[in-house]
Tab-separated table of C-alpha atoms in Angstrom:
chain	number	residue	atom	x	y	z
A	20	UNK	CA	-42.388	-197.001	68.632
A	21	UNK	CA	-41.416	-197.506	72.105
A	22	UNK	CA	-44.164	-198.796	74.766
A	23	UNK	CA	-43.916	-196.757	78.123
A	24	UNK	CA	-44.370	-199.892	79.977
A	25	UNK	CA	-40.661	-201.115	78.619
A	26	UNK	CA	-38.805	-198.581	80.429
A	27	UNK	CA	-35.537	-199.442	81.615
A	28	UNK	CA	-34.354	-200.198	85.028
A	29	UNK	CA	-36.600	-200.215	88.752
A	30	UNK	CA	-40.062	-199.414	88.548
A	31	UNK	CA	-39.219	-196.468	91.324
A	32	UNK	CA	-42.447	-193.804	91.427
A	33	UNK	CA	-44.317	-195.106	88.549
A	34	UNK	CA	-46.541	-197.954	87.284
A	35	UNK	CA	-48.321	-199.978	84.515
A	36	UNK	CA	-51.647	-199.445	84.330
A	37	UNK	CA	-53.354	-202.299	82.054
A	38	UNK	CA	-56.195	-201.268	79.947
A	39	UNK	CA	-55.250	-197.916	78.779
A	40	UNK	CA	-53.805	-196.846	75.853
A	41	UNK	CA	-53.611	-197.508	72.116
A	42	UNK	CA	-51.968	-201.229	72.683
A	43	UNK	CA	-53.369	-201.997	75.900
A	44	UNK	CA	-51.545	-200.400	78.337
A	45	UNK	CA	-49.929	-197.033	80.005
A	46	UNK	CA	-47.507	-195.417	82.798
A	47	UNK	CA	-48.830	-193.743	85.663
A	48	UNK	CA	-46.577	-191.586	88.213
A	49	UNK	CA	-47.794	-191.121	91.805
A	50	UNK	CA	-44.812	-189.103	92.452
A	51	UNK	CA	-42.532	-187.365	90.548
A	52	UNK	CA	-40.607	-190.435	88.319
A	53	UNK	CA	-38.271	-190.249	85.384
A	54	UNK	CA	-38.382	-193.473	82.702
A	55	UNK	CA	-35.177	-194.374	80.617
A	56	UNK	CA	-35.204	-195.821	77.409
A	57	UNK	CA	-32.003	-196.866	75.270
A	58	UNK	CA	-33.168	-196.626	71.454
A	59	UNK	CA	-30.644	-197.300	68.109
A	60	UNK	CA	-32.304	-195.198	65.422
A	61	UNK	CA	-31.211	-195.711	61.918
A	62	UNK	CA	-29.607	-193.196	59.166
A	63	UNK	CA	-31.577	-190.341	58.743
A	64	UNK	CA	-33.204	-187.781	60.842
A	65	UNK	CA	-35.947	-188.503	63.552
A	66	UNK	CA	-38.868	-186.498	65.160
A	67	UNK	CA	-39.426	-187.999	68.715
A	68	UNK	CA	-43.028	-187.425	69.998
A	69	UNK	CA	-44.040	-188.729	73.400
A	70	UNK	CA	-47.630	-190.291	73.153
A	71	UNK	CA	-49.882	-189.320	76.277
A	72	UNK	CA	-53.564	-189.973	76.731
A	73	UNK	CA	-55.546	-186.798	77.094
A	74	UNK	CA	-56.243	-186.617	80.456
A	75	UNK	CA	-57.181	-183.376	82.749
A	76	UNK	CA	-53.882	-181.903	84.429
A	77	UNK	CA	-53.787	-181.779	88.425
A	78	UNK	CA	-53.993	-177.939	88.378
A	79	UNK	CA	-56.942	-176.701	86.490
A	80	UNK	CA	-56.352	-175.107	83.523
A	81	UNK	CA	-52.483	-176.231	83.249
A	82	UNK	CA	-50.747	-177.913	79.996
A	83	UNK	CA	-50.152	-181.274	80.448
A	84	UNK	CA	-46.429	-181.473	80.553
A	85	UNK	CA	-43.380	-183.691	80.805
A	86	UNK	CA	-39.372	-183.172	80.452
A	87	UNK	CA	-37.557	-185.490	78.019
A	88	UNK	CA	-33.376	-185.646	78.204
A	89	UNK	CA	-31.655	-186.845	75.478
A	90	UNK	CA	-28.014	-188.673	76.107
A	91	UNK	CA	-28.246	-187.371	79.987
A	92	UNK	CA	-28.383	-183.399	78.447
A	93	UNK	CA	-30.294	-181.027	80.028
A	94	UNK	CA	-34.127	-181.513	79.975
A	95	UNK	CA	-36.422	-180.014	77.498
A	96	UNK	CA	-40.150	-179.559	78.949
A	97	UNK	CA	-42.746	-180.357	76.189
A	98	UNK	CA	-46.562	-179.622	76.659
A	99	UNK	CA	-50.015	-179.510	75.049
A	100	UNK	CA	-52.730	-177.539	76.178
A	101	UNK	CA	-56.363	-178.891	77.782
A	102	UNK	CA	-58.649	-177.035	76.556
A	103	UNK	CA	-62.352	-178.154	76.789
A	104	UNK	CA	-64.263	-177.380	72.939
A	105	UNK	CA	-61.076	-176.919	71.099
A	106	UNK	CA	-60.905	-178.847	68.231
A	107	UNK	CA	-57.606	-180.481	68.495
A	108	UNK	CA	-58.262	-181.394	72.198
A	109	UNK	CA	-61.721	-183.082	70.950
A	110	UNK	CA	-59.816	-184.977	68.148
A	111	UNK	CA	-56.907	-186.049	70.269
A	112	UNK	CA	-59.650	-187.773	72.482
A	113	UNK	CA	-60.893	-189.259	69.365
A	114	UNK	CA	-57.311	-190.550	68.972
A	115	UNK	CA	-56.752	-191.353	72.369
A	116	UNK	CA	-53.769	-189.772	72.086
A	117	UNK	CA	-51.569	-186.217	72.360
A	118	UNK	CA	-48.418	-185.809	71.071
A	119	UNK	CA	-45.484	-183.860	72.262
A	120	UNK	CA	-43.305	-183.069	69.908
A	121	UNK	CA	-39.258	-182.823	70.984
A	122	UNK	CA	-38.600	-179.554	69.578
A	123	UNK	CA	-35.255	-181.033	68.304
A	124	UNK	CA	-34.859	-183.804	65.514
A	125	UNK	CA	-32.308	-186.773	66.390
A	126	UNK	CA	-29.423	-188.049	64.228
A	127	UNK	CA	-29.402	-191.964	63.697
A	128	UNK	CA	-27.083	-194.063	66.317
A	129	UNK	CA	-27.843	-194.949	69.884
A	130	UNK	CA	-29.637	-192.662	72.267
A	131	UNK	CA	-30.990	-192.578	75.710
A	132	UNK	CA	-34.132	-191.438	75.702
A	133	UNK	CA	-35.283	-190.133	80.001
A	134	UNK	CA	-38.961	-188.818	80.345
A	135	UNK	CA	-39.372	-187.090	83.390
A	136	UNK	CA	-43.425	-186.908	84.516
A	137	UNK	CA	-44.205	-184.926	87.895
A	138	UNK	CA	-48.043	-184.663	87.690
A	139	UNK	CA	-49.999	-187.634	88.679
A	140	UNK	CA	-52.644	-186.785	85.720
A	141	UNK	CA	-49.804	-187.570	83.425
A	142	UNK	CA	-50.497	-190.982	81.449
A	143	UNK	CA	-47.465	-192.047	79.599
A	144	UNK	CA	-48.326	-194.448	76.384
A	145	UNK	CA	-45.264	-194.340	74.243
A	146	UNK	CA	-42.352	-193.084	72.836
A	147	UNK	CA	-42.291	-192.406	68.405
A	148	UNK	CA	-39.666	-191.798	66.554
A	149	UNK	CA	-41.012	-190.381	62.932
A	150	UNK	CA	-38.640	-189.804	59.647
A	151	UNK	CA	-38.067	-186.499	58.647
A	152	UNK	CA	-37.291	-185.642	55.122
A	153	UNK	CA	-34.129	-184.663	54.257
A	154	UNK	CA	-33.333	-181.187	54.583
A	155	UNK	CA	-30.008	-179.985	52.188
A	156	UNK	CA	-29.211	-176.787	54.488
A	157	UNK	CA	-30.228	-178.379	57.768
A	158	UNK	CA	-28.993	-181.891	57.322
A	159	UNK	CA	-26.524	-181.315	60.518
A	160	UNK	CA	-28.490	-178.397	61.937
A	161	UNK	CA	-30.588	-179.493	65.096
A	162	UNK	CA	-33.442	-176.988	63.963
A	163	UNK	CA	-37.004	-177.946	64.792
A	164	UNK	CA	-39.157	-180.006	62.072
A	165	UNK	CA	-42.878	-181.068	61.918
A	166	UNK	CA	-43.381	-184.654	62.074
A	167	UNK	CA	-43.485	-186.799	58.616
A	168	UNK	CA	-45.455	-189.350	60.601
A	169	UNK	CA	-43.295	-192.062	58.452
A	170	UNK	CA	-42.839	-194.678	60.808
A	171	UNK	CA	-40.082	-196.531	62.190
A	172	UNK	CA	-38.241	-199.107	59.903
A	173	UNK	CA	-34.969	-200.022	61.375
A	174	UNK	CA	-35.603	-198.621	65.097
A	175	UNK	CA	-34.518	-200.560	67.872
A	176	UNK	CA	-34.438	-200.634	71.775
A	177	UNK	CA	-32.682	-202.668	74.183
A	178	UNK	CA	-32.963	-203.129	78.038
């Protein structure tokens, strides 16, 4: 687990907003900002889910959405729907959280992680990098995978 608030480099278009989030904190963008994070993830496969608070987007009835570039590549956009009544939108404000799922597993070894947020509604808590089981046909394949939720042993960031 990465904390948005340990992004790497200037603090250009975004900031820390103490108080929210699931350890006390969370990243707020006034203006359209992109976060970098350098993570070493160990042998395996890994599921990388950014964790937003549920929030209501700027546009009514958009997803909540943010980009996320792996190794400088071309960014993905990942999104959740708000939808007011639905049951996973009332648990994920139980939570306090939403996840959104990368729809691409990682290999172990270092990686720059860049989350790119352009709606102000948008409140960044973290960055988490679940196991996936091994998968015989699809060991080297980068085809999607649902998150084993196994936690991180091993992971580690630098600055």
């Amino acid at each position: 687990m990465i904390e948005a608030e340990e992004a790497e480099g200037p603090r250009t278009g975004w900031r820390v907003v103490d108080g929210l989030g699931r350890n006390g904190a969370a990243v707020a963008a006034a203006a359209p900002a992109t976060l970098s994070y350098t993570v070493t993830l160990p042998p395996g496969r890994w599921q990388l889910s950014a964790e937003m608070l549920p929030t209501y987007p700027t546009t009514e009835g958009a997803d909540l959405t943010v980009s996320v570039a792996i190794n400088g590549g071309t960014p993905v956009r990942v999104s959740v729907p708000r939808k007011t009544g639905d049951r996973a939108w009332a648990l994920a404000v139980l939570d306090n959280r939403l996840d959104l799922a990368l729809p691409t597993p990682l290999a172990a070894g270092r990686h720059t992680v860049s989350i790119g947020i352009d709606d102000p509604a948008i409140l960044f808590d973290a960055l988490r990098f679940d196991s996936l089981p091994a998968s015989t046909s699809a060991a080297s394949s980068p085809a999607a995978s649902s998150s084993a939720n196994a936690g991180t042993q091993g992971l580690s960031h630098g600055h």
